[in-house]
Coordinates of C-alpha atoms and ligand atoms in Angstrom, one line a residue:
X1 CA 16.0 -6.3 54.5
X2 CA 13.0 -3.9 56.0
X3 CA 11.1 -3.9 52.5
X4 CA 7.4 -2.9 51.3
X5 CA 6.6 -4.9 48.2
X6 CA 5.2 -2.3 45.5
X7 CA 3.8 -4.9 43.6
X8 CA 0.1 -5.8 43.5
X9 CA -2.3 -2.4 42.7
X10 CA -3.1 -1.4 46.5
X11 CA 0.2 -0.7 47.3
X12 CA 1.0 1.5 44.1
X13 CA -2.5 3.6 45.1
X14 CA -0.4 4.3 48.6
X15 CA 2.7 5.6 47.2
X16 CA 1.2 7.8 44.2
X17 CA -0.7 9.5 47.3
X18 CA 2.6 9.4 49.4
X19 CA 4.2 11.5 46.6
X20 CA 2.0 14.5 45.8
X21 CA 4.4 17.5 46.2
X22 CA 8.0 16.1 46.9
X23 CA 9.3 16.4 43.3
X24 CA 12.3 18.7 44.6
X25 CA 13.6 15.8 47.2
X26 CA 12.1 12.6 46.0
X27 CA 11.8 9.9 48.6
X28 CA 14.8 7.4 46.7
X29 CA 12.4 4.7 48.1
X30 CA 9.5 6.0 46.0
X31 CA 12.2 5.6 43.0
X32 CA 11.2 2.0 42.4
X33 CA 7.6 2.7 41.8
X34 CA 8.5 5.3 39.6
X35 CA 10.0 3.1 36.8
X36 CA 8.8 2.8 33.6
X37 CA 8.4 0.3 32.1
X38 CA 6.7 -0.8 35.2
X39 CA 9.1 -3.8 36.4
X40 CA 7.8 -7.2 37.4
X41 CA 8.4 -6.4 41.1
X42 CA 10.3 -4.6 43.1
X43 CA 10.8 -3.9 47.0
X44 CA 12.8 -1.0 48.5
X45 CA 14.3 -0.8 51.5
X46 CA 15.7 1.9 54.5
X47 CA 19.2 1.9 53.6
X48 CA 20.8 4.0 51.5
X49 CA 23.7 3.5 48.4
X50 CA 25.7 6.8 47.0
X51 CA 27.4 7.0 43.6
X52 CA 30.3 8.5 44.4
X53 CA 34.0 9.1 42.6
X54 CA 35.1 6.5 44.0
X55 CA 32.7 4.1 43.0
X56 CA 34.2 1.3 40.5
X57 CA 32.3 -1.0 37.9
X58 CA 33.0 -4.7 38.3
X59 CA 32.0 -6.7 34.9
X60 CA 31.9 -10.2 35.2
X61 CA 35.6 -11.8 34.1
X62 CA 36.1 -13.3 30.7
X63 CA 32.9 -11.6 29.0
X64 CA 33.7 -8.7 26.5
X65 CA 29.6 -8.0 26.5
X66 CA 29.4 -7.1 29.9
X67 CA 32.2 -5.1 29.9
X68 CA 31.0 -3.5 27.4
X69 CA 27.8 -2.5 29.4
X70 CA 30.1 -1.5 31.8
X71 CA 31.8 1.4 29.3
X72 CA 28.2 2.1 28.3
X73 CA 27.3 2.6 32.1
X74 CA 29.9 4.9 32.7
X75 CA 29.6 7.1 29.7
X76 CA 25.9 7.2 30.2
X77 CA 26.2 8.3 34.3
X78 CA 29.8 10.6 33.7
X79 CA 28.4 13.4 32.5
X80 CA 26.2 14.9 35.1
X81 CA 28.4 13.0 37.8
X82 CA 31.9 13.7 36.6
X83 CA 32.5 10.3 38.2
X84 CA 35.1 8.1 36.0
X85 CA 33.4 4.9 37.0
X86 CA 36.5 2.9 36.2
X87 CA 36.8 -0.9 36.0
X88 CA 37.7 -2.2 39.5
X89 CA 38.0 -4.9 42.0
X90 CA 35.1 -6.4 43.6
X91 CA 36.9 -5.9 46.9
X92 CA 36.4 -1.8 46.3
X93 CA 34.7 -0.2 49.2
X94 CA 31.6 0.9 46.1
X95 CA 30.8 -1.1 43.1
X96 CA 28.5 -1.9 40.6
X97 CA 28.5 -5.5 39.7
X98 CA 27.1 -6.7 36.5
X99 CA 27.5 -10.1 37.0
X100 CA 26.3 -13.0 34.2
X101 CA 24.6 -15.8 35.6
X102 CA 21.7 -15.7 37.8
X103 CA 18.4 -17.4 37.3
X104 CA 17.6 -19.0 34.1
X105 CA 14.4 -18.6 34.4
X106 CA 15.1 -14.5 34.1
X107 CA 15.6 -15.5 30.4
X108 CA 17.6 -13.5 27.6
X109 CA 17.0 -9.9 28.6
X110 CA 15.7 -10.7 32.3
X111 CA 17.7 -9.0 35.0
X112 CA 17.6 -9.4 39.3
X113 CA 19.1 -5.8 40.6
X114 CA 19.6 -5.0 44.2
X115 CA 21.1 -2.1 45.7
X116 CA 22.8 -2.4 49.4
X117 CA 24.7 0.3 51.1
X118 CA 27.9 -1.0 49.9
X119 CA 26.8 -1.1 46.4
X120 CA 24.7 -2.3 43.4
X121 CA 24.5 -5.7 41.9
X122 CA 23.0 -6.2 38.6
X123 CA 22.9 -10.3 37.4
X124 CA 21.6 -11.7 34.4
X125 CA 21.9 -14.7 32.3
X126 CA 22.7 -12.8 29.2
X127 CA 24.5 -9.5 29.0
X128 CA 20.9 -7.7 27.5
X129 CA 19.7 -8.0 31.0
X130 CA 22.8 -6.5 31.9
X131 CA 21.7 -3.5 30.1
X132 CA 17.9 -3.0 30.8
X133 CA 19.7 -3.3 35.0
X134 CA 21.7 -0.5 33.7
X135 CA 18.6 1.4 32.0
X136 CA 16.3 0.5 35.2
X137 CA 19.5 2.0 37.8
X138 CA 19.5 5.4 35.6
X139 CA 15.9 5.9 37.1
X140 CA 16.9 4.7 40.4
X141 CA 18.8 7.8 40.3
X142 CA 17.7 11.5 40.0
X143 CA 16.7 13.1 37.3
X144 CA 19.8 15.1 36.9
X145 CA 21.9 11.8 35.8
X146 CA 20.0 12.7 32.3
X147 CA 21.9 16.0 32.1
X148 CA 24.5 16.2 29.6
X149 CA 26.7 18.7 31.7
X150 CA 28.4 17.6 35.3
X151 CA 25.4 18.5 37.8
X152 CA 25.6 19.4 41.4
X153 CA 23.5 16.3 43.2
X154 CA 23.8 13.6 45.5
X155 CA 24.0 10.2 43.5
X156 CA 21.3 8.4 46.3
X157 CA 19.5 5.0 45.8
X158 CA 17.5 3.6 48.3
X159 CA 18.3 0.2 49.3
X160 CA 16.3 -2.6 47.5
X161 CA 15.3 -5.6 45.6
X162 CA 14.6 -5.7 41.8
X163 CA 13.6 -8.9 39.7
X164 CA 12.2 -7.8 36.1
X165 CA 12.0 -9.2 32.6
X166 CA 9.8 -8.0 29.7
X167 CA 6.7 -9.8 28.0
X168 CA 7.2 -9.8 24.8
X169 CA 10.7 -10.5 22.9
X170 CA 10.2 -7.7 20.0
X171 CA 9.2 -4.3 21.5
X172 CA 9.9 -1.5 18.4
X173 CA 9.7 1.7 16.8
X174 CA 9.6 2.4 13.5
X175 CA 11.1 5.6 12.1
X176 CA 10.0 6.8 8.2
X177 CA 13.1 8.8 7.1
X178 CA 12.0 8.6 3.3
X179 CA 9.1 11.0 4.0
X180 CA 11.9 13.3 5.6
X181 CA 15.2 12.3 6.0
X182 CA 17.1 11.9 9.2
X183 CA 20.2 12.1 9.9
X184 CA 23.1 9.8 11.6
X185 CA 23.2 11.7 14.5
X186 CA 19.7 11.8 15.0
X187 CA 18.9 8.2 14.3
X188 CA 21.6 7.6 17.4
X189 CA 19.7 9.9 19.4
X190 CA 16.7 7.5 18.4
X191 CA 18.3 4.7 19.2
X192 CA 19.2 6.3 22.5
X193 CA 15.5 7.2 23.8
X194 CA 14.3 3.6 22.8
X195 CA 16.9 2.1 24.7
X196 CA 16.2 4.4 27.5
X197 CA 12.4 2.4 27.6
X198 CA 13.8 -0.9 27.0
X199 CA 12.8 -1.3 23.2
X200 CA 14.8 -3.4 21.5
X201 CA 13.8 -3.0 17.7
X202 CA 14.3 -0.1 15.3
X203 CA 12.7 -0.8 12.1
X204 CA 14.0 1.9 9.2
X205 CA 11.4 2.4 6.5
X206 CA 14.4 3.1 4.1
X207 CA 12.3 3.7 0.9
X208 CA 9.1 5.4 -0.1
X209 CA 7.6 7.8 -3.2
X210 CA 9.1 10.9 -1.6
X211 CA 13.2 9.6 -1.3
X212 CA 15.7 6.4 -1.3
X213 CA 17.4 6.5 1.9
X214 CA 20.3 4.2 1.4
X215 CA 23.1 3.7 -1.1
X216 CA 22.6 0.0 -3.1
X217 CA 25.9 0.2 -5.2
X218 CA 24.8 -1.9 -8.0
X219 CA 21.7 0.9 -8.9
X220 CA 23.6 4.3 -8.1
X221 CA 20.8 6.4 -9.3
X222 CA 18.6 5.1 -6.6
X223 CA 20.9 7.6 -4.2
X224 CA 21.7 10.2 -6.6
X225 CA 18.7 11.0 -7.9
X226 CA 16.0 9.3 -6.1
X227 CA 17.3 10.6 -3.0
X228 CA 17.7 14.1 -3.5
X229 CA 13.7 15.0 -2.4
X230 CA 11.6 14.7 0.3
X231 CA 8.0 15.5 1.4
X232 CA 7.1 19.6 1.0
X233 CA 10.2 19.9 -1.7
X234 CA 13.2 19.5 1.4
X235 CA 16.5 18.7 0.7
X236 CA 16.5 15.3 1.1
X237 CA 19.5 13.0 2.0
X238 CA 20.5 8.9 2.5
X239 CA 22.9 7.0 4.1
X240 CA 26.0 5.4 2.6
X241 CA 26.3 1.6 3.2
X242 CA 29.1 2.8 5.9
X243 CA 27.1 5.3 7.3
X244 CA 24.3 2.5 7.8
X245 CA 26.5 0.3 9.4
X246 CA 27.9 2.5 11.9
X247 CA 23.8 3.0 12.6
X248 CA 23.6 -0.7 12.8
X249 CA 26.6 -0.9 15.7
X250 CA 25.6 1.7 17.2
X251 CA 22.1 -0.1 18.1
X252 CA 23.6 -3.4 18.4
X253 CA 25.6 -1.8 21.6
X254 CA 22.5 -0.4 22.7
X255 CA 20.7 -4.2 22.3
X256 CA 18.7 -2.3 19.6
X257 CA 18.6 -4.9 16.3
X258 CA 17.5 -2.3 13.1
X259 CA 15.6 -3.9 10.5
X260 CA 15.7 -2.4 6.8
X261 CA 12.5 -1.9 5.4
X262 CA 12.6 -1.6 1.5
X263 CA 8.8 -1.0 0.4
X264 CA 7.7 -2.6 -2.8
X265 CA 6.4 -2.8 -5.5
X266 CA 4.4 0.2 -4.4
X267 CA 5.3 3.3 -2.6
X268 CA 8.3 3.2 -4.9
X269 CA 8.4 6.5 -7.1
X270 CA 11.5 7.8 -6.1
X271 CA 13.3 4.2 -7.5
X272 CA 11.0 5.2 -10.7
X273 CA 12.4 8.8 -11.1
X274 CA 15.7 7.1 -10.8
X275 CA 15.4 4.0 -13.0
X276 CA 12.3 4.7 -15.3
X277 CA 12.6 1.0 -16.3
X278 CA 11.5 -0.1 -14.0
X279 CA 7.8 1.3 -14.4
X280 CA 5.4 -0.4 -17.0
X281 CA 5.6 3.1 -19.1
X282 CA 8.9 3.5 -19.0
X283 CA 9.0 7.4 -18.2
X284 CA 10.4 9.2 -16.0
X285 CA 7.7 10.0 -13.9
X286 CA 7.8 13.8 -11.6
X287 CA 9.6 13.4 -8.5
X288 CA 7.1 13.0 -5.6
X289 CA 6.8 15.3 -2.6
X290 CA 2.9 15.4 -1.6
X291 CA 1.4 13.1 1.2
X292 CA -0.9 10.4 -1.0
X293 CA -0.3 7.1 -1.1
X294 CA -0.8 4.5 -3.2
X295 CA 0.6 6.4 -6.3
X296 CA 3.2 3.9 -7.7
X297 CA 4.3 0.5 -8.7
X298 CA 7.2 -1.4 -9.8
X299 CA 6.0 -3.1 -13.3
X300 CA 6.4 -6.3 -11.0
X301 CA 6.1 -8.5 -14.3
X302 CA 9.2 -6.9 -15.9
X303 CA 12.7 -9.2 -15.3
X304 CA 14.5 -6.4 -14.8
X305 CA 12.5 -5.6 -11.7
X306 CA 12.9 -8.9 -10.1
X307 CA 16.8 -8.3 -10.7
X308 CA 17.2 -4.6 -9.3
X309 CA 15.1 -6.5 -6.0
X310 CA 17.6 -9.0 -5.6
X311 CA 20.2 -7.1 -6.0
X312 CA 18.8 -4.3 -3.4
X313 CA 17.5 -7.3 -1.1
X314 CA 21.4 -8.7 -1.4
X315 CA 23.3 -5.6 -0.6
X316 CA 21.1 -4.9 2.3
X317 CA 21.5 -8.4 3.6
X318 CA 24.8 -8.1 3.2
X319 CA 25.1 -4.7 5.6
X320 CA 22.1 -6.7 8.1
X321 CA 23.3 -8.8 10.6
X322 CA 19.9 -9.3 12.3
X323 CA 17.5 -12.1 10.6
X324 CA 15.2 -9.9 9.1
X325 CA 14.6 -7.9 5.9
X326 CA 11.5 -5.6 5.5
X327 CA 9.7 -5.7 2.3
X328 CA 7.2 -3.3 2.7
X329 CA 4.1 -4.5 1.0
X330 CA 1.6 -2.4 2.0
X331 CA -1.0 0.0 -0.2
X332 CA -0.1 -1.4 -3.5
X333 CA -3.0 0.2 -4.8
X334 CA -2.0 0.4 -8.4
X335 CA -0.7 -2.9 -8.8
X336 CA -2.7 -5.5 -9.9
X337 CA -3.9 -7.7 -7.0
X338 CA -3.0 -10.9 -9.4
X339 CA 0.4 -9.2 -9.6
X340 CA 0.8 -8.2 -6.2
X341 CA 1.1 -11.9 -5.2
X342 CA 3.0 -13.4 -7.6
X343 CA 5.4 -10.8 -7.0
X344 CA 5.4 -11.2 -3.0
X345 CA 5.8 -14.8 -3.2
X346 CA 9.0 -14.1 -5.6
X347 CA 10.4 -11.7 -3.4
X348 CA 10.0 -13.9 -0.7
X349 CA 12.4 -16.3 -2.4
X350 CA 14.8 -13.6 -2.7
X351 CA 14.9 -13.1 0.9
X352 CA 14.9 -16.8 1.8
X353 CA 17.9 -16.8 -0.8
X354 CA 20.0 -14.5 1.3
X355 CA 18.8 -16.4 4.3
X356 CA 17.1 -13.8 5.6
X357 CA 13.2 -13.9 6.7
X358 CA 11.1 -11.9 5.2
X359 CA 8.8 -9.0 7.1
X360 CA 5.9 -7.3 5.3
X361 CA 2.8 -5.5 6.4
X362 CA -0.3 -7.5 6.7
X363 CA -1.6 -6.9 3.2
X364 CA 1.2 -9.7 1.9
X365 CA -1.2 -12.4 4.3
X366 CA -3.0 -12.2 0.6
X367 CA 0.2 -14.0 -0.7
X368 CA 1.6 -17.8 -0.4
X369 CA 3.8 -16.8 2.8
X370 CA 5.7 -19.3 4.1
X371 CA 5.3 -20.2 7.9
X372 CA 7.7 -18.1 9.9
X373 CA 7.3 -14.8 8.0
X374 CA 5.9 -11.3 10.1
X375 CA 3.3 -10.2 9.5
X376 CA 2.9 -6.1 10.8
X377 CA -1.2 -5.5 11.4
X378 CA -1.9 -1.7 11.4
X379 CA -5.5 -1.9 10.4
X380 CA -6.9 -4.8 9.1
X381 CA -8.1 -7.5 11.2
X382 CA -8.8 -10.1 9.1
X383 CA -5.3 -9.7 7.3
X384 CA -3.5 -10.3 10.6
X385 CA -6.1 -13.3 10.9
X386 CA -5.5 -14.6 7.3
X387 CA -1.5 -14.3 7.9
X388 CA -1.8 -16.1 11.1
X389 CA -3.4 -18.8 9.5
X390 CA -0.4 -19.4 7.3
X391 CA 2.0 -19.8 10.0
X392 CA 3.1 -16.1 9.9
X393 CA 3.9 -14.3 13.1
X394 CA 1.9 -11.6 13.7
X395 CA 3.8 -8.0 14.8
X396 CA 1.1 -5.5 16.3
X397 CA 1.1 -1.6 15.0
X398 CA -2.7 -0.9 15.5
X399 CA -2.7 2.4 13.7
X400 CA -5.4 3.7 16.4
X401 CA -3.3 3.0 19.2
X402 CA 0.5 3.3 18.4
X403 CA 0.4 5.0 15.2
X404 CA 3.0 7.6 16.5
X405 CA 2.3 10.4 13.5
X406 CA -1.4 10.5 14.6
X407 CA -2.2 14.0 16.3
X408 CA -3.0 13.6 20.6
X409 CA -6.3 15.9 20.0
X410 CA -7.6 18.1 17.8
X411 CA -5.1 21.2 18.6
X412 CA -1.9 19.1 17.9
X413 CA -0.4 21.4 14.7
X414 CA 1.9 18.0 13.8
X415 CA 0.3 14.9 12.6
X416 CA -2.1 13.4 10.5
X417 CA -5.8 11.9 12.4
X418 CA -7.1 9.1 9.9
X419 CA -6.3 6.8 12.4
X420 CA -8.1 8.8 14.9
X421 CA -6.5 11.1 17.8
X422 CA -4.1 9.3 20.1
X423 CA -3.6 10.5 23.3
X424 CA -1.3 8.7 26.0
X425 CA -4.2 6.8 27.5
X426 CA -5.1 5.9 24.2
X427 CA -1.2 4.4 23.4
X428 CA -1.6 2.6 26.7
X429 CA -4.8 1.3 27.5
X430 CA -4.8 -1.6 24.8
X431 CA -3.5 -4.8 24.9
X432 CA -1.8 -6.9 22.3
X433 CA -3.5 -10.4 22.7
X434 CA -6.7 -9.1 22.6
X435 CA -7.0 -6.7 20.7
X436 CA -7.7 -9.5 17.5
X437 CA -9.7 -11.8 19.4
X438 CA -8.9 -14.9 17.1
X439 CA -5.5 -14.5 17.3
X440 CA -3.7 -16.9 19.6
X441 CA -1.2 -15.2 22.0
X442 CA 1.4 -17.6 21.2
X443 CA 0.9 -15.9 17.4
X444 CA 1.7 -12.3 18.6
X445 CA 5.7 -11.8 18.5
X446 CA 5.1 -8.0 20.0
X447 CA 4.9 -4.5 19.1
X448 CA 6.5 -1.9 16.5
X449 CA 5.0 2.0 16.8
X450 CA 5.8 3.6 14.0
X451 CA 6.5 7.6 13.4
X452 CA 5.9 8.6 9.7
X453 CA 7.6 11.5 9.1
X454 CA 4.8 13.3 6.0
X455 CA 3.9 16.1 8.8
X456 CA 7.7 15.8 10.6
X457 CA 10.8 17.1 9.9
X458 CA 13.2 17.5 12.7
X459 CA 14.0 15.6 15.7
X460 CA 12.4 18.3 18.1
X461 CA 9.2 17.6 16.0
X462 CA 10.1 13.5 16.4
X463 CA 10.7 14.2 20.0
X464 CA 6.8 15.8 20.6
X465 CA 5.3 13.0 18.6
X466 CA 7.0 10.2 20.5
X467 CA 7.0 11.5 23.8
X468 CA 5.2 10.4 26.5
X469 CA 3.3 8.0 24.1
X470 CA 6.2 5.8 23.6
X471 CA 7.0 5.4 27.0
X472 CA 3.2 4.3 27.4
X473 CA 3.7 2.1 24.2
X474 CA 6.8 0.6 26.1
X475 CA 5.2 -0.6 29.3
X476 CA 2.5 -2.3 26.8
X477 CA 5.6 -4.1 25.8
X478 CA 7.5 -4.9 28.3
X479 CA 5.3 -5.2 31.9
X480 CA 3.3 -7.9 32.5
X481 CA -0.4 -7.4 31.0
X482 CA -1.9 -8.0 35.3
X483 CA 0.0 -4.9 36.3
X484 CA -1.1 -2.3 33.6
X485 CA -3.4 0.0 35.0
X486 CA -4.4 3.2 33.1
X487 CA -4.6 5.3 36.7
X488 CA -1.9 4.1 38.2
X489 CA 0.5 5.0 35.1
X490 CA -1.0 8.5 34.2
X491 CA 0.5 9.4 38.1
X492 CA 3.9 7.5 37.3
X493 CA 4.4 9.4 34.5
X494 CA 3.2 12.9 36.0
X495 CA 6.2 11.9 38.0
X496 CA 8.4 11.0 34.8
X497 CA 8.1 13.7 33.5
X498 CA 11.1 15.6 35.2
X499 CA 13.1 13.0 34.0
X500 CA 11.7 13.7 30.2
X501 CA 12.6 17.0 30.7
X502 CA 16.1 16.2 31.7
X503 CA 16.7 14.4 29.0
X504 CA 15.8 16.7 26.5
X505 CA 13.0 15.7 24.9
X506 CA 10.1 18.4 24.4
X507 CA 7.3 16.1 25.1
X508 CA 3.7 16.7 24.6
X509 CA 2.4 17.6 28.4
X510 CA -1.4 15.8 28.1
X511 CA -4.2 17.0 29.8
X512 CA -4.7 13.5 31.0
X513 CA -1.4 13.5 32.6
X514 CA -1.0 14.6 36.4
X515 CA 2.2 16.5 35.9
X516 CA 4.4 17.2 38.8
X517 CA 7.3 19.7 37.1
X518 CA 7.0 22.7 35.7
X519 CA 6.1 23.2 32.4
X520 CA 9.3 24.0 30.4
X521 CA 8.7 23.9 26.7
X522 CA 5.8 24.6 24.1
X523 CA 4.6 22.5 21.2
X524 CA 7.1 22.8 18.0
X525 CA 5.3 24.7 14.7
X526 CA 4.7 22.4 12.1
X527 CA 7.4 22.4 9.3
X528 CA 4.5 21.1 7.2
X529 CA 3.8 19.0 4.1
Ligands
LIG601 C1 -0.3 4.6 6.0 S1 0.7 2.3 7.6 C2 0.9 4.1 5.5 C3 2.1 5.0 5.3 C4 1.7 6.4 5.7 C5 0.9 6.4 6.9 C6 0.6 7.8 7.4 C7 1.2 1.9 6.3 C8 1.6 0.5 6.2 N1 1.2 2.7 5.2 O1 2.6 4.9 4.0 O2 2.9 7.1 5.9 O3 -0.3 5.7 6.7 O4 -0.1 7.7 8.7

């Protein structure tokens, strides 16, 4: 094959400069560079490939993982083709091949894609490389395969060579629907843009002072009444164990593993409006729908607390099928520090009962962790550090550089700036390793950026906060720490943002950014606190 390698920073400087003006007839050559997360490497060829309807999908034999990609595949490119993309024979004059085997050495979600004029060939060693082959061919394609109606284009891929496989194993977002409630359909659409950027981790924060977001049978009024408020006096809302588990499917067919996050013992007034028990007074204290924190405590001494947690941490088990449950953990301002860790280290048995391992912010590093637990840093240092010294796994969320509710500048009308302002260069130019120099890099498991929702109550809203920095946030996680460059991105995604647009997502258009479309939306009003 007549290739250029893309890989290795001089080249990329040659084709950003190569692709000023031609966003109305890309180069498909100039495709490859163009994808973000960057891949490992990449080299593109003269030929050309065309999706047409005659095009058929060839899954390896005997695996009902790959051909499930394969439905996924074809739902994801029918609807701007109109192309069925049906299940064929590898002797069909098109395919697409997702084949399982390949390297080793590509690893669990590693993928080798090439494109020749007779087809494409995606192989892997595990069907999630499968998928990220399928995620990486959408933007081989044009930006019109985002569209959700059938589009008039020509389905063109250059010829080419892909081998790609992400850095770290747990690349995440975090959504708060306690502080406003989201929907099932909008979690899927979530789910949908992180799987889009090759994340592979939604972590739910299910529970906070302002609403309990999902049903626990045994403790009904945690639902009925401790669900019915949210942040600024909204409606509210929670998901039934059934509704959670179609969420959980859902992911899981989008490689996407959701961990429940249950906060405790603080953050926990709407479980006190609802059981009044449970709190060291026991009154019903006012349902909670300002923006503080560190308001509330379960009376963590009380045995009637440490039975309502293991009977929440049981049912959620039971509707979990990844390893992980979320305690929470964090800003237990109220509760006695002599409390807080005698409580942690009990609720650590609880999740170690269920077999589950336990996740918690960095503030439970102050506890008797056992070695194995994650530990999410999102401001302290030395917490991170202490939890690290227990055998704990360390999760990065540095709240200055992937705190997704922060505001981009001072005009941003969503989102809080305690953490500081976050632009994209900001949410990209940081690395995980050493970012706490005395953490090893063998302790860092990878990254979770999470969007509380106090300042954000619809998915348009969502959309403006995530977008572009969670594509940034992304490459952090996926692309090899030697190829990030801050310069080199800001042009990629100038280019990307077409494709943003096509995919509906109203994303903040930085200053920093070299843009290349036209501008086609305006910053959402805030709904407010
Ligand atoms: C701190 S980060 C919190 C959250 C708030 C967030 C707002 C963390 C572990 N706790 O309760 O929603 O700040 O930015």
């Amino acid at each position: 094959m007549s290739g250029r390698w893309v890989v290795g920073r001089g080249s990329w400087v040659v084709v950003a400069l190569t692709l000023a003006g031609c966003e109305h007839h890309p180069d498909p050559a100039l495709a490859y560079a163009g994808v973000i997360p960057r891949l490992v490497s990449a080299a593109s060829g003269t030929g050309r490939f065309t999706l047409t309807g005659s095009t058929v999908v060839v899954a390896s034999p005997g695996s009902e993982a790959a051909a499930d990609v394969a439905r996924y595949l074809a739902a994801t490119f029918g609807a701007a083709t109109g192309f069925a993309l049906p299940p064929g024979p590898d002797s069909a004059a098109s395919t697409i091949v997702l084949a399982l085997g390949g390297a080793p050495a590509l690893g669990n979600e590693g993928y080798d894609l090439t494109v020749t004029e007779r087809g494409v060939r995606i192989e892997a060693p595990a069907a999630a490389g499968l998928f990220y082959g399928v995620q990486t061919l959408r933007q081989l394609l044009p930006p019109a395969i985002e569209r959700p109606e059938r589009q008039r284009a020509r389905w063109t891929i250059a010829t080419g060579v892909i081998r790609d496989y992400p850095r770290y194993a747990w690349r995440g977002a975090m959504l708060d629907v306690s502080r406003h409630f989201f929907g099932v359909a909008d979690v899927k659409r979530f789910i949908d843009l992180l799987a889009a950027y090759k994340l592979n981790v939604l972590q739910l924060h299910l529970s906070d002072d302002q609403g309990w977001r999902i049903e626990i049978a045994s403790w009904p009024r945690l639902t009925e009444l401790g669900g019915l408020t949210a942040v600024g006096g909204g409606p509210g809302g929670f998901y039934t164990q059934a509704q959670y588990r179609e969420i959980v499917e859902y992911a899981r067919r989008r490689y996407i593993t959701v961990i429940p996050e249950i906060d405790l013992p603080g953050h926990t007034n709407a479980a006190l409006v609802a059981y009044p028990e449970l709190n060291c007074n026991g009154k019903v204290p006012a349902p909670y729908t300002g923006i503080e924190t560190g308001i509330s405590s379960l009376c963590t001494r009380r045995p009637v607390v440490m039975q309502f947690v293991a009977d929440v941490i049981r049912e959620l088990a039971a509707i979990t099928p990844g390893p992980f449950i979320h305690i929470g953990g964090d800003e237990a301002d109220v509760t006695l520090p002599r409390d807080y860790v005698a409580f942690i280290d009990s609720v650590q048995r609880i999740v170690r009962a269920q077999g589950k391992t336990m996740i918690g912010w960095e503030e439970i590093a102050s506890a008797p962790i056992d070695p194995g637990t994650v530990v999410q840093h999102w401001r302290s240092a030395d917490l991170a550090v202490t939890g690290a010294s227990k055998g704990a796994h360390i999760l990065m969320s540095p709240s200055p550089h992937v705190y997704l509710d922060m505001k981009y500048d001072s005009a941003t009308v969503l989102g809080q700036n305690w953490a500081g302002y976050i632009d994209v260069d900001t949410a990209y130019a940081w690395d995980p390793v050493t970012r706490i120099p005395a953490l090893g890099a063998d302790q860092v498991l990878g990254i979770v950026a999470p969007l509380w929702t106090e300042t954000v109550s619809t998915m348009k809203e969502a959309e403006y906060l995530l977008f572009p920095r969670l594509a940034a946030i992304a490459e952090v996680a996926w692309s090899p720490a030697d190829a990030r460059e801050w310069n080199e991105f800001s042009e990629r995604l100038g280019r990307h943002g077409a494709r943003m647009s096509a995919m509906g997502i109203g994303f903040y258009r930085s200053p920093r950014i070299p843009w290349r479309d036209a501008p086609s939306h305006t910053q959402p009003a805030s709904a407010g606190p």
